[in-house]
Short mmCIF file of C-alpha atoms and ligand atoms in Angstrom, two decimals:
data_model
loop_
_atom_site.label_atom_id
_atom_site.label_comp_id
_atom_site.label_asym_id
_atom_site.label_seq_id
_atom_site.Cartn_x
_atom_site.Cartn_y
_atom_site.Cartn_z
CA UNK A 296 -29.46 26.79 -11.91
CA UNK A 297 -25.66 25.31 -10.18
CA UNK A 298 -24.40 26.61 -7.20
CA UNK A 299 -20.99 27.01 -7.02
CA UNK A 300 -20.46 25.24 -3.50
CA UNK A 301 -16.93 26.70 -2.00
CA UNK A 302 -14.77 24.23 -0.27
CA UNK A 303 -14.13 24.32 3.16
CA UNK A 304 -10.23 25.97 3.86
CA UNK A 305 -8.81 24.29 7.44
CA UNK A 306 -6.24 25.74 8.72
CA UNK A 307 -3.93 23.48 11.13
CA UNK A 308 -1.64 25.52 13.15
CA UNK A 309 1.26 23.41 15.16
CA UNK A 310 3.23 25.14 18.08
CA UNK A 311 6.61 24.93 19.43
CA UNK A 312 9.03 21.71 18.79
CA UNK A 313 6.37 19.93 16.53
CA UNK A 314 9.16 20.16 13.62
CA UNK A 315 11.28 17.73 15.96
CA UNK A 316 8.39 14.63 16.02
CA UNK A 317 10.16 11.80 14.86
CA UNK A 318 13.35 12.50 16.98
CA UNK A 319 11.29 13.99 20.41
CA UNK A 320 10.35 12.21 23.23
CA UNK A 321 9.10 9.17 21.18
CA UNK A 322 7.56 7.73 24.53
CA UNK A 323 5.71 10.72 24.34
CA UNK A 324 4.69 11.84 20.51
CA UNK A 325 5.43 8.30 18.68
CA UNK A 326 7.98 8.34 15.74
CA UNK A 327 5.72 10.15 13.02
CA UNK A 328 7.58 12.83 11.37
CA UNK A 329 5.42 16.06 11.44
CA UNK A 330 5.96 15.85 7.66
CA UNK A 331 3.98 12.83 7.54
CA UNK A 332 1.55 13.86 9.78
CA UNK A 333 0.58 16.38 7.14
CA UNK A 334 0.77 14.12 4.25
CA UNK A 335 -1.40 11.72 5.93
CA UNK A 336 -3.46 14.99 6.69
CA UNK A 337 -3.37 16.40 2.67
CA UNK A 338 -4.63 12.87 1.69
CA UNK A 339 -7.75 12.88 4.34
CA UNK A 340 -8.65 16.72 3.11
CA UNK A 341 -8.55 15.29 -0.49
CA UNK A 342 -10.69 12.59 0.55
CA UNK A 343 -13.23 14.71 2.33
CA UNK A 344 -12.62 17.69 -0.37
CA UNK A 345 -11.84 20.24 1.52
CA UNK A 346 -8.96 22.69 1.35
CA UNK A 347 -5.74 22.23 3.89
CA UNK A 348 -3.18 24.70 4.97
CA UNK A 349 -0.96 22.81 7.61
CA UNK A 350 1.92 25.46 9.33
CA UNK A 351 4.38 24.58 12.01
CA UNK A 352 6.39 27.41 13.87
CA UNK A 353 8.13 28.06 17.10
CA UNK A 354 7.43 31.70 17.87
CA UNK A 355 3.81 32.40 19.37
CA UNK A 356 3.58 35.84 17.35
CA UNK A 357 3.63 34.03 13.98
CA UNK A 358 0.93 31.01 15.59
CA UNK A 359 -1.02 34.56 16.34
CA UNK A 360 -0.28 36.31 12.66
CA UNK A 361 -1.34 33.11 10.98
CA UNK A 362 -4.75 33.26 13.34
CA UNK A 363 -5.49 36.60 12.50
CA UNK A 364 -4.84 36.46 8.78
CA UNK A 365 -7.21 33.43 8.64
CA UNK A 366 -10.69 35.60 8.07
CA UNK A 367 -9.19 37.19 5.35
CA UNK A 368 -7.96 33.77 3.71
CA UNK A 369 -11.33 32.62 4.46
CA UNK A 370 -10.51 29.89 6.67
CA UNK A 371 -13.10 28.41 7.61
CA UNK A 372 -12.29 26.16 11.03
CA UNK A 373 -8.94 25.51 12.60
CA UNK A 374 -7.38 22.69 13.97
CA UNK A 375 -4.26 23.31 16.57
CA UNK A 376 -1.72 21.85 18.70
CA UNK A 377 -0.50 24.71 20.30
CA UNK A 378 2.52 22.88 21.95
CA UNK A 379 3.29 23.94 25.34
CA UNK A 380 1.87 27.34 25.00
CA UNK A 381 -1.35 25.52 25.32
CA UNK A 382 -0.24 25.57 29.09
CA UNK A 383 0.92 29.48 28.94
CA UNK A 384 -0.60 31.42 25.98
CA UNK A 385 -3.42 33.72 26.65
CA UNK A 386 -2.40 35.48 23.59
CA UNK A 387 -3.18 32.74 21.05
CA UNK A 388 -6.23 32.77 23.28
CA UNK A 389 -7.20 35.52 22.66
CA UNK A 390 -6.27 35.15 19.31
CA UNK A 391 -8.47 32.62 18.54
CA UNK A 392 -11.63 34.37 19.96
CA UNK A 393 -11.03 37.54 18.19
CA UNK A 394 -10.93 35.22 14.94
CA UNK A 395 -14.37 33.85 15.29
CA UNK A 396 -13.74 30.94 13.48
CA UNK A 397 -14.50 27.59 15.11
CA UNK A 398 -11.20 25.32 15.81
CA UNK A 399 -10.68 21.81 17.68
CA UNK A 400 -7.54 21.50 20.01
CA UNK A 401 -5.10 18.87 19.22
CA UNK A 402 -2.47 17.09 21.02
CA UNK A 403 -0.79 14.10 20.54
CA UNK A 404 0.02 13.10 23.68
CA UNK A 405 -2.50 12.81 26.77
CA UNK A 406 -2.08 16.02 28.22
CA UNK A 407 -3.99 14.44 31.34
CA UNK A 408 -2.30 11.69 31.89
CA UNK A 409 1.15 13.74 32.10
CA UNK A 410 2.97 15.83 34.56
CA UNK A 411 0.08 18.54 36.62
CA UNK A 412 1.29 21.79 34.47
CA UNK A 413 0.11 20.32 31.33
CA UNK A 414 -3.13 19.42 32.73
CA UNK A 415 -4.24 23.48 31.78
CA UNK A 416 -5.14 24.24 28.66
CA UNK A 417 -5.59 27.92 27.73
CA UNK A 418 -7.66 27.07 24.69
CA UNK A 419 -9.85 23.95 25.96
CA UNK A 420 -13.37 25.85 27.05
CA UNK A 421 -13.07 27.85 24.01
CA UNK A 422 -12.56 25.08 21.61
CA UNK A 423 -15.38 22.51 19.81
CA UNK A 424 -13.81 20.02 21.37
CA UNK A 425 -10.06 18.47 22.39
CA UNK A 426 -8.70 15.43 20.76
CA UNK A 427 -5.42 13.81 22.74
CA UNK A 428 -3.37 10.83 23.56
CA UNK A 429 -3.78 9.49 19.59
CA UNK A 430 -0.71 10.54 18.06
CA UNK A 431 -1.10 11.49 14.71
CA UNK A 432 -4.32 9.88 14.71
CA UNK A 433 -5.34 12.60 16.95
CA UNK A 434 -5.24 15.09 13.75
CA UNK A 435 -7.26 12.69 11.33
CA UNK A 436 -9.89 12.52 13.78
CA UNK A 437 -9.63 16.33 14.50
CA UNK A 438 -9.93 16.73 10.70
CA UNK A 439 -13.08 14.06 9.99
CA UNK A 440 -14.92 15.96 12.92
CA UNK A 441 -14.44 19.56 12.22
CA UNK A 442 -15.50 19.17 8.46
CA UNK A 443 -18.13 17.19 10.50
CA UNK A 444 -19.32 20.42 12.92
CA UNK A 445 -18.22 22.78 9.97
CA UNK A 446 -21.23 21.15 7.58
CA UNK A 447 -23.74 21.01 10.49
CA UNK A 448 -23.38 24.44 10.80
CA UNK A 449 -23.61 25.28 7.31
CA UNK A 450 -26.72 23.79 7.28
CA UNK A 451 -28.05 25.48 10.51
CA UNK A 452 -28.26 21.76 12.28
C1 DQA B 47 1.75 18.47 23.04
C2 DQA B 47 1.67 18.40 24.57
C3 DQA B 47 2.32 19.63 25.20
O1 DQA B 47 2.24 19.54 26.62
C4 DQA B 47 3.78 19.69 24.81
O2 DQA B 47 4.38 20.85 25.33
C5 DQA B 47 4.00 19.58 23.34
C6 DQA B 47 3.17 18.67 22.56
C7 DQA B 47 1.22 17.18 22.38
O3 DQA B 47 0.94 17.22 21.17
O4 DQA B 47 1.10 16.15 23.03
O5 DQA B 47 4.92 20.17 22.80
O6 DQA B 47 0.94 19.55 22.59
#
């Protein structure tokens, strides 16, 4: 008898300022558009056939309400760049715990090779793993190894 195999929904959350990549700091974030960071992102999910939301906003609350509407949209990991509130934001912290659902932390930049305050994360211990300093490579690699983790895991590896 088929199984019906569901795909994989990841969810990829970007914080504050992301909408201005292209025109930011270009030293910093490169001159990718976060427009074509998700196209680039769509065509890797297609490749790897799994389901992509991508959202962008500058207000924590609606980075939280997207995190705790994702059990109910069965998401089933979550890649984020939380912006600066990686440096601040206990609440998407918390956020993210209360969710359950396993997420990689993205930046483009190299957090660690920048000024000391954005040496903290908030989210790093909690998350599978941090990918930075790529640009928007970072996200295609955050992608290829959560689907990665995500199918280990359904397998019980
Ligand atoms: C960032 C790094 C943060 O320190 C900064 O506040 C950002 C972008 C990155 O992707 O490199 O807005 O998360």
């Amino acid at each position: 008898m088929s199984q019906q195999i569901k795909k994989l929904h990841i969810l990829t959350l970007n914080g504050p300022n992301l909408n201005m990549l292209g025109k930011r700091e270009p030293a910093h974030y490169g001159r990718e558009s976060l427009e074509t960071i998700s196209e680039n992102l769509h065509a890797l999910a297609a490749k790897l056939g799994v389901t992509l939301t991508f959202e962008q906003s500058n207000h924590e609350g609606v980075l939280i309400d997207h995190i705790q509407s994702a059990p109910d949209l069965a998401v089933d990991g979550i890649i984020i760049n939380p912006a600066a509130y990686t440096h601040t934001s206990i609440a998407i912290r918390d956020a993210l715990l209360a969710s359950k659902i396993p997420f990689i932390e993205v930046h483009l930049s190299n957090i660690y090779a920048r000024e000391p305050f954005r040496h903290k994360s908030m989210v790093s211990d909690i998350a599978i793993g941090t990918i930075a300093g790529l640009g928007g490579d970072s996200y295609q690699l955050a992608l290829r190894g959560l689907v990665t983790k995500l199918h280990q895991n359904n397998r019980g590896d």
